[in-house]
Amino acid sequence: MRVLLVEDDLRVASALAKALRRRGHEVVSALTAAEAIRADAVDLVLLDLNLPDRDGLEVCRRLRQVDEDVAIIAVSARAEEYDRVAGLRAGADDYVVKPFSMVELQARIEAVMRRTARSTRGTRSTGELRAGRLRIDVHARQVWVGDREVNLARKEFDLLVALARQAGTVVPRDRLQLDVWQTTWGTRHNLDVHVAALRGKLDDAGMVETVRGVGYRLRTG
């Protein structure tokens, strides 16, 4: 996999690039926002948000405009909730707070690449998502579990689609709240209520799994 590593600290960039190459990735490095924007196409961008020539959030938006399918993981020492939300809103698929272990970063890379592959594999033309016995027609806003059609309220449907696009992968609460409500403020209770309602209507409480302290996962089997 070809990775664009955007990091202005040479010591950190060198160590991270070496670790990524040991794991089989091809690494292209950029020290500035300008270099990152000029870089050739890659599969994944690891984007430090503290860059010397431009705010990393602006770079994230620019990269997303250029290639809506590229996987982007924002990397920053900014750990507050509003920083993470800003990163996700700018177009990042995930947000990693420094310092982090290479084991965690590799796991997040694998999860983001799985989600990216699922969301771009055939769903744009057909508008159909599948996960186990679950089938969703995104365009018609219809849902079936096996042969049984399930009637969902608007936000329940949006929540299910957000989970189904990343089926089998844990979707963080912040990501779901942004996807469904376009904000994380005051939506925590709403998310829990809608998950409970969704489980009841799917008639399979285990289909939407809770991953304590992280988020939810739609079971694929």
XYZ file of N, CA and C in Angstrom:
663
model
N 0.832 -1.186 0.000
C 0.000 0.000 0.000
C 0.876 1.249 0.000
N 0.491 2.229 -0.782
C 1.255 3.473 -0.901
C 0.716 4.492 0.097
N 1.583 4.968 0.998
C 1.186 5.860 2.085
C 1.893 7.203 1.940
N 1.129 8.291 2.018
C 1.703 9.626 2.076
C 1.794 10.028 3.538
N 3.011 10.230 4.026
C 3.249 10.608 5.414
C 3.553 12.106 5.465
N 2.625 12.867 6.040
C 2.780 14.320 6.122
C 3.131 14.668 7.562
N 4.419 14.946 7.796
C 4.934 15.177 9.150
C 6.159 16.076 9.049
N 6.132 17.234 9.735
C 7.226 18.193 9.612
C 8.375 17.939 10.584
N 8.182 17.090 11.579
C 9.248 16.738 12.515
C 10.069 15.605 11.891
N 11.289 15.920 11.483
C 12.110 14.945 10.762
C 12.363 13.677 11.571
N 12.586 13.832 12.865
C 12.856 12.662 13.714
C 11.635 11.741 13.758
N 10.471 12.323 13.980
C 9.235 11.537 14.020
C 8.939 10.920 12.654
N 9.107 11.723 11.599
C 8.826 11.238 10.247
C 9.711 10.058 9.875
N 11.003 10.159 10.235
C 11.953 9.094 9.906
C 11.595 7.794 10.625
N 11.295 7.887 11.914
C 10.956 6.695 12.695
C 9.654 6.071 12.203
N 8.658 6.919 11.905
C 7.367 6.411 11.458
C 7.466 5.786 10.073
N 8.222 6.425 9.176
C 8.397 5.879 7.837
C 9.081 4.519 7.886
N 10.094 4.395 8.741
C 10.811 3.129 8.887
C 9.864 2.030 9.395
N 9.038 2.370 10.377
C 8.099 1.392 10.929
C 7.060 0.979 9.895
N 6.591 1.921 9.100
C 5.606 1.612 8.061
C 6.210 0.720 6.978
N 7.455 1.001 6.611
C 8.107 0.186 5.578
C 8.337 -1.236 6.077
N 8.655 -1.377 7.371
C 8.831 -2.724 7.934
C 7.544 -3.529 7.827
N 6.418 -2.833 7.814
C 5.116 -3.503 7.708
C 4.649 -3.645 6.262
N 5.546 -3.366 5.329
C 5.263 -3.636 3.928
C 4.681 -2.483 3.137
N 4.575 -1.289 3.730
C 3.994 -0.155 3.024
C 5.064 0.618 2.257
N 4.675 1.154 1.113
C 5.524 2.095 0.390
C 5.225 3.481 0.946
N 6.248 4.228 1.326
C 6.041 5.511 2.007
C 6.590 6.664 1.181
N 5.729 7.675 0.993
C 6.126 8.940 0.381
C 6.013 9.998 1.472
N 7.070 10.770 1.693
C 7.078 11.737 2.789
C 6.882 13.166 2.290
N 6.193 13.963 3.100
C 6.012 15.390 2.834
C 6.217 16.124 4.151
N 7.030 17.191 4.116
C 7.316 17.954 5.331
C 6.390 19.154 5.485
N 5.751 19.552 4.398
C 4.901 20.745 4.415
C 3.563 20.467 3.753
N 2.625 21.388 3.957
C 1.315 21.284 3.309
C 1.464 21.364 1.792
N 2.335 22.241 1.329
C 2.532 22.403 -0.113
C 3.015 21.107 -0.748
N 3.951 20.402 -0.113
C 4.439 19.128 -0.634
C 3.325 18.085 -0.627
N 2.516 18.084 0.420
C 1.418 17.111 0.524
C 0.411 17.305 -0.598
N 0.076 18.549 -0.891
C -0.924 18.834 -1.925
C -0.394 18.497 -3.313
N 0.923 18.623 -3.510
C 1.524 18.321 -4.821
C 1.801 16.838 -5.018
N 1.709 16.037 -3.970
C 2.093 14.625 -4.048
C 1.202 13.847 -5.011
N 1.774 12.792 -5.585
C 1.014 11.917 -6.478
C -0.005 11.112 -5.686
N -0.898 10.454 -6.399
C -1.977 9.691 -5.777
C -1.433 8.574 -4.880
N -2.092 8.383 -3.740
C -1.716 7.336 -2.787
C -2.982 6.621 -2.321
N -2.787 5.551 -1.541
C -3.919 4.823 -0.979
C -4.360 5.409 0.360
N -3.386 5.929 1.113
C -3.644 6.410 2.468
C -2.777 7.622 2.769
N -3.360 8.588 3.490
C -2.602 9.758 3.953
C -2.588 9.762 5.473
N -1.386 9.827 6.058
C -1.233 10.061 7.494
C -0.871 11.535 7.634
N -1.812 12.324 8.135
C -1.699 13.777 8.061
C -1.544 14.413 9.436
N -0.345 14.924 9.728
C -0.147 15.710 10.941
C -0.871 17.047 10.751
N -1.612 17.480 11.748
C -2.397 18.704 11.614
C -1.609 19.968 11.957
N -0.428 19.811 12.557
C 0.398 20.966 12.915
C 1.530 21.114 11.899
N 1.229 21.805 10.800
C 2.203 21.984 9.732
C 2.699 23.427 9.703
N 3.932 23.649 9.228
C 4.520 24.986 9.319
C 3.933 26.013 8.357
N 3.376 25.557 7.223
C 2.966 26.518 6.196
C 1.459 26.656 6.026
N 0.680 25.735 6.620
C -0.774 25.815 6.475
C -1.424 24.923 7.520
N -2.617 25.292 7.941
C -3.330 24.470 8.923
C -3.652 23.109 8.325
N -3.430 22.054 9.110
C -3.667 20.700 8.620
C -5.105 20.425 8.240
N -6.050 21.083 8.889
C -7.463 20.887 8.543
C -7.746 21.369 7.125
N -7.127 22.471 6.753
C -7.288 22.981 5.394
C -6.691 22.008 4.376
N -5.547 21.436 4.735
C -4.910 20.444 3.865
C -5.815 19.226 3.709
N -6.420 18.801 4.808
C -7.327 17.649 4.774
C -8.484 17.916 3.811
N -9.071 19.098 3.917
C -10.186 19.452 3.013
C -9.730 19.442 1.560
N -8.542 19.972 1.323
C -8.020 20.038 -0.043
C -7.773 18.640 -0.606
N -7.171 17.779 0.193
C -6.916 16.408 -0.256
C -8.222 15.673 -0.537
N -9.229 15.911 0.294
C -10.523 15.263 0.100
C -11.202 15.768 -1.171
N -11.024 17.051 -1.508
C -11.593 17.595 -2.739
C -10.933 16.978 -3.967
N -9.633 16.765 -3.866
C -8.878 16.204 -4.986
C -9.224 14.736 -5.218
N -9.355 13.988 -4.119
C -9.648 12.545 -4.218
C -10.603 12.162 -3.095
N -11.884 12.019 -3.434
C -12.876 11.735 -2.398
C -12.763 10.326 -1.834
N -12.004 9.447 -2.509
C -11.896 8.063 -2.062
C -10.650 7.774 -1.225
N -9.666 8.680 -1.233
C -8.427 8.391 -0.511
C -8.708 8.297 0.995
N -8.065 7.352 1.640
C -8.202 7.201 3.091
C -7.291 8.214 3.780
N -7.832 8.921 4.778
C -7.059 9.937 5.493
C -7.177 9.697 6.996
N -6.032 9.597 7.656
C -5.999 9.526 9.118
C -5.286 10.777 9.622
N -6.012 11.597 10.366
C -5.414 12.789 10.967
C -4.613 12.375 12.198
N -3.427 12.945 12.346
C -2.547 12.636 13.469
C -2.202 13.957 14.160
N -2.491 14.046 15.447
C -2.271 15.324 16.119
C -2.130 15.147 17.618
N -1.442 16.108 18.237
C -1.361 16.154 19.697
C -2.605 16.815 20.281
N -3.438 17.418 19.424
C -4.670 18.053 19.881
C -5.665 16.954 20.268
N -5.993 16.881 21.551
C -6.761 15.734 22.048
C -8.185 16.076 22.475
N -8.577 17.349 22.409
C -9.913 17.739 22.851
C -10.973 17.228 21.876
N -12.200 17.061 22.385
C -13.279 16.551 21.542
C -13.499 17.441 20.328
N -13.483 18.760 20.509
C -13.758 19.641 19.373
C -12.660 19.547 18.318
N -11.427 19.188 18.720
C -10.357 18.985 17.744
C -10.630 17.741 16.910
N -11.033 16.647 17.594
C -11.343 15.409 16.872
C -12.517 15.607 15.927
N -13.526 16.311 16.401
C -14.701 16.577 15.570
C -14.309 17.411 14.353
N -13.473 18.417 14.564
C -13.030 19.263 13.459
C -12.278 18.442 12.415
N -11.452 17.508 12.879
C -10.717 16.655 11.954
C -11.633 15.783 11.123
N -12.632 15.193 11.757
C -13.583 14.342 11.042
C -14.420 15.162 10.072
N -14.818 16.352 10.495
C -15.609 17.217 9.621
C -14.803 17.692 8.410
N -13.513 17.822 8.585
C -12.656 18.261 7.478
C -12.461 17.172 6.435
N -12.869 15.933 6.775
C -12.778 14.850 5.805
C -11.936 13.671 6.212
N -11.364 13.703 7.419
C -10.560 12.565 7.882
C -11.450 11.365 8.174
N -10.943 10.169 7.888
C -11.665 8.933 8.182
C -11.451 8.495 9.622
N -10.354 8.936 10.220
C -10.054 8.602 11.611
C -9.138 9.683 12.167
N -9.005 9.682 13.491
C -8.214 10.716 14.166
C -7.410 10.028 15.265
N -6.088 10.141 15.200
C -5.202 9.498 16.163
C -4.476 10.582 16.961
N -4.515 10.451 18.282
C -3.887 11.442 19.153
C -2.467 10.997 19.513
N -1.513 11.913 19.358
C -0.129 11.644 19.784
C -0.025 11.742 21.303
N 0.837 10.956 21.936
C 1.626 9.871 21.342
C 0.779 8.613 21.155
N 1.148 7.787 20.204
C 0.429 6.548 19.941
C 1.446 5.441 19.690
N 0.999 4.212 19.840
C 1.879 3.079 19.550
C 1.725 2.689 18.083
N 2.749 2.055 17.537
C 2.683 1.600 16.149
C 1.643 0.505 15.990
N 1.438 -0.279 17.042
C 0.418 -1.333 16.994
C -0.960 -0.712 16.809
N -1.234 0.353 17.575
C -2.528 1.026 17.435
C -2.674 1.640 16.053
N -1.623 2.324 15.575
C -1.705 2.970 14.270
C -1.946 1.956 13.165
N -1.240 0.821 13.205
C -1.421 -0.202 12.182
C -2.851 -0.741 12.211
N -3.403 -0.933 13.405
C -4.785 -1.426 13.517
C -5.758 -0.412 12.926
N -5.521 0.863 13.184
C -6.396 1.902 12.637
C -6.263 1.990 11.112
N -5.044 1.824 10.605
C -4.838 1.810 9.156
C -5.641 0.676 8.525
N -5.531 -0.513 9.113
C -6.260 -1.668 8.566
C -7.763 -1.446 8.601
N -8.268 -0.867 9.703
C -9.710 -0.631 9.829
C -10.188 0.392 8.809
N -9.441 1.476 8.647
C -9.829 2.517 7.694
C -9.802 1.976 6.264
N -8.800 1.177 5.936
C -8.723 0.638 4.580
C -9.844 -0.351 4.307
N -10.245 -1.130 5.327
C -11.401 -2.019 5.147
C -12.661 -1.214 4.882
N -12.855 -0.146 5.670
C -14.050 0.680 5.504
C -14.062 1.349 4.136
N -12.897 1.853 3.715
C -12.810 2.528 2.425
C -13.120 1.563 1.293
N -12.600 0.332 1.397
C -12.859 -0.664 0.360
C -14.337 -0.995 0.286
N -14.987 -1.153 1.448
C -16.412 -1.491 1.453
C -17.261 -0.370 0.879
N -16.952 0.860 1.243
C -17.805 1.979 0.851
C -17.679 2.310 -0.626
N -16.581 1.894 -1.281
C -16.389 2.210 -2.691
C -16.606 1.007 -3.594
N -16.939 -0.155 -3.061
C -17.034 -1.371 -3.851
C -18.467 -1.592 -4.317
N -18.825 -0.982 -5.439
C -20.096 -1.281 -6.083
C -21.294 -0.556 -5.531
N -21.196 0.153 -4.433
C -22.409 0.747 -3.870
C -22.812 2.031 -4.567
N -21.888 2.685 -5.247
C -22.248 3.941 -5.884
C -23.204 3.722 -7.036
N -22.981 2.679 -7.829
C -23.833 2.451 -8.988
C -25.120 1.749 -8.608
N -25.063 0.782 -7.690
C -26.255 0.007 -7.358
C -27.033 0.603 -6.203
N -26.356 1.343 -5.332
C -27.023 1.898 -4.166
C -27.433 0.837 -3.169
N -26.799 -0.350 -3.229
C -27.184 -1.445 -2.341
C -26.055 -1.791 -1.385
N -26.417 -2.006 -0.116
C -25.474 -2.431 0.907
C -25.958 -3.761 1.475
N -25.029 -4.654 1.790
C -25.373 -5.958 2.372
C -24.464 -6.255 3.551
N -25.041 -6.903 4.552
C -24.276 -7.364 5.713
C -25.021 -8.555 6.287
N -24.497 -9.756 6.036
C -25.206 -10.944 6.492
C -26.582 -11.034 5.845
N -27.638 -11.179 6.662
C -29.012 -11.269 6.165
C -29.619 -9.911 5.856
N -28.877 -8.862 6.152
C -29.376 -7.494 5.987
C -29.091 -6.985 4.576
N -30.125 -6.372 3.973
C -29.958 -5.751 2.657
C -30.595 -4.374 2.688
N -29.870 -3.380 2.169
C -30.342 -1.996 2.192
C -30.292 -1.423 0.785
N -31.409 -0.869 0.335
C -31.448 -0.090 -0.900
C -31.347 1.371 -0.480
N -30.156 1.929 -0.646
C -29.906 3.283 -0.146
C -30.765 4.305 -0.858
N -30.904 4.172 -2.182
C -31.653 5.155 -2.952
C -33.143 5.119 -2.634
N -33.701 3.919 -2.504
C -35.139 3.778 -2.216
C -35.434 3.869 -0.723
N -34.371 3.874 0.099
C -34.492 3.924 1.563
C -35.361 2.755 2.060
N -35.031 1.576 1.589
C -35.726 0.360 2.008
C -34.730 -0.614 2.631
N -35.226 -1.382 3.604
C -34.376 -2.314 4.360
C -35.075 -3.662 4.452
N -34.318 -4.744 4.262
C -34.836 -6.094 4.449
C -33.893 -6.880 5.357
N -34.459 -7.704 6.218
C -33.708 -8.718 6.948
C -34.214 -10.044 6.432
N -33.403 -10.723 5.636
C -33.901 -11.891 4.922
C -34.963 -11.445 3.930
N -36.160 -12.043 4.007
C -37.263 -11.667 3.124
C -38.208 -10.656 3.759
N -37.924 -10.267 4.996
C -38.836 -9.368 5.719
C -38.391 -7.913 5.563
N -39.324 -7.086 5.063
C -39.013 -5.667 4.944
C -39.191 -5.000 6.308
N -38.265 -4.112 6.629
C -38.263 -3.429 7.918
C -38.515 -1.936 7.678
N -39.498 -1.385 8.351
C -39.809 0.038 8.221
C -39.058 0.828 9.294
N -38.231 1.764 8.854
C -37.417 2.549 9.774
C -37.737 4.035 9.654
N -37.634 4.738 10.783
C -37.720 6.200 10.765
C -36.478 6.756 10.076
N -36.529 8.024 9.705
C -35.468 8.623 8.890
C -34.093 8.500 9.553
N -33.977 8.889 10.822
C -32.678 8.837 11.493
C -32.246 7.398 11.755
N -33.176 6.503 12.001
C -32.838 5.078 12.172
C -32.226 4.545 10.886
N -32.817 4.926 9.752
C -32.286 4.477 8.463
C -30.886 5.052 8.235
N -30.714 6.346 8.501
C -29.407 6.982 8.306
C -28.338 6.331 9.190
N -28.728 5.987 10.416
C -27.803 5.331 11.332
C -27.418 3.954 10.817
N -28.394 3.208 10.332
C -28.118 1.867 9.816
C -27.193 1.925 8.601
N -27.419 2.883 7.724
C -26.555 3.031 6.552
C -25.126 3.367 6.975
N -24.983 4.263 7.953
C -23.647 4.627 8.436
C -22.904 3.405 8.980
N -23.627 2.535 9.675
C -23.021 1.309 10.195
C -22.746 0.307 9.076
N -23.683 0.193 8.133
C -23.554 -0.796 7.065
C -22.417 -0.460 6.108
N -22.142 0.811 5.919
C -21.033 1.199 5.037
C -19.685 0.745 5.610
N -19.660 0.467 6.904
C -18.429 0.020 7.554
C -18.685 -1.288 8.307
N -19.526 -2.133 7.756
C -19.942 -3.363 8.425
C -18.746 -4.208 8.844
N -18.833 -4.746 10.060
C -17.761 -5.573 10.584
C -16.672 -4.785 11.289
N -16.741 -3.463 11.194
C -15.739 -2.581 11.790
C -16.392 -1.712 12.854
N -15.678 -1.460 13.923
C -16.202 -0.577 14.970
C -16.238 0.855 14.447
N -17.413 1.476 14.520
C -17.564 2.870 14.101
C -17.638 3.723 15.369
N -16.718 4.661 15.551
C -16.729 5.480 16.774
C -18.014 6.275 16.919
N -18.390 6.533 18.160
C -19.603 7.296 18.435
C -19.571 8.662 17.749
N -18.418 9.352 17.833
C -18.311 10.675 17.216
C -18.603 10.619 15.725
N -18.090 9.565 15.065
C -18.297 9.425 13.628
C -19.767 9.232 13.304
N -20.442 8.391 14.074
C -21.875 8.153 13.856
C -22.687 9.411 14.111
N -22.351 10.124 15.183
C -23.088 11.338 15.507
C -22.930 12.387 14.410
N -21.739 12.483 13.856
C -21.515 13.431 12.766
C -22.250 13.006 11.497
N -22.186 11.722 11.173
C -22.824 11.227 9.950
C -24.336 11.387 9.993
N -24.933 11.137 11.153
C -26.399 11.106 11.246
C -26.981 12.456 11.641
N -26.313 13.142 12.587
C -26.857 14.418 13.102
C -26.021 15.634 12.713
N -24.882 15.412 12.039
C -23.980 16.484 11.623
C -23.425 17.304 12.794
N -23.462 16.751 13.979
C -22.877 17.385 15.158
C -22.714 16.322 16.240
N -21.840 16.606 17.220
C -21.730 15.702 18.363
C -22.323 16.332 19.614
N -22.707 17.582 19.529
C -23.219 18.271 20.705
C -24.658 17.870 20.982
N -24.905 17.329 22.175
C -26.262 17.008 22.593
C -26.877 15.814 21.893
N -26.056 14.982 21.209
C -26.613 13.858 20.450
C -26.280 12.504 21.062
N -25.512 12.484 22.137
C -25.093 11.200 22.728
C -26.303 10.357 23.121
N -27.280 10.964 23.796
C -28.475 10.219 24.208
C -29.281 9.800 22.980
N -29.369 10.688 21.988
C -30.095 10.357 20.766
C -29.528 9.103 20.105
N -28.212 9.018 20.060
C -27.571 7.860 19.429
C -27.967 6.579 20.139
N -27.887 6.559 21.464
C -28.237 5.357 22.228
C -29.701 4.967 22.021
N -30.584 5.969 22.007
C -32.012 5.711 21.818
C -32.268 5.122 20.429
N -31.622 5.672 19.410
C -31.846 5.181 18.051
C -31.246 3.793 17.844
N -30.114 3.518 18.486
C -29.549 2.164 18.399
C -30.518 1.153 19.015
N -31.087 1.484 20.173
C -32.043 0.594 20.830
C -33.260 0.361 19.945
N -33.781 1.425 19.328
C -34.941 1.291 18.444
C -34.593 0.444 17.221
N -33.403 0.651 16.690
C -32.965 -0.100 15.515
C -32.866 -1.587 15.828
N -32.300 -1.911 16.962
C -32.199 -3.320 17.357
C -33.578 -3.966 17.451
N -34.531 -3.230 18.023
C -35.877 -3.771 18.160
C -36.526 -4.025 16.813
N -36.359 -3.108 15.870
C -37.002 -3.257 14.568
C -36.321 -4.312 13.702
N -35.023 -4.475 13.869
C -34.324 -5.526 13.123
C -34.634 -6.903 13.684
N -35.189 -6.911 14.914
C -35.561 -8.149 15.589
C -34.353 -9.062 15.784
N -33.204 -8.429 16.022
C -31.965 -9.166 16.272
C -31.060 -8.240 17.064
N -31.153 -8.315 18.391
C -30.435 -7.381 19.257
C -28.924 -7.449 19.053
N -28.419 -8.619 18.630
C -26.977 -8.765 18.470
C -26.446 -8.280 17.142
N -27.343 -7.868 16.225
C -26.875 -7.426 14.921
C -26.054 -6.142 15.031
N -26.482 -5.245 15.929
C -25.713 -4.022 16.194
C -25.024 -4.206 17.540
N -23.728 -4.410 17.505
C -22.972 -4.726 18.712
C -22.397 -3.459 19.348
N -22.435 -3.401 20.666
C -21.821 -2.296 21.404
C -20.367 -2.640 21.707
N -19.465 -1.734 21.375
C -18.059 -1.876 21.752
C -17.815 -0.806 22.805
N -17.808 -1.227 24.044
C -17.832 -0.313 25.178
C -16.689 0.706 25.118
N -17.062 1.964 25.287
C -16.088 3.038 25.313
C -15.621 3.505 23.943
N -16.114 2.851 22.877
C -15.670 3.219 21.517
C -16.839 3.588 20.627
N -17.721 2.624 20.372
C -18.839 2.885 19.476
C -19.653 1.645 19.213
N -20.073 1.458 17.959
C -20.929 0.342 17.587
C -20.395 -0.346 16.339
N -20.771 -1.617 16.195
C -20.339 -2.403 15.030
C -21.529 -3.192 14.490
N -21.735 -3.170 13.177
C -22.773 -3.973 12.554
C -22.186 -5.333 12.206
N -22.805 -6.373 12.761
C -22.320 -7.743 12.544
C -22.528 -8.143 11.087
N -21.588 -8.873 10.538
C -21.665 -9.271 9.124
C -22.126 -10.701 8.927
N -22.278 -11.447 10.023
C -22.688 -12.840 9.874
C -23.650 -13.254 10.957
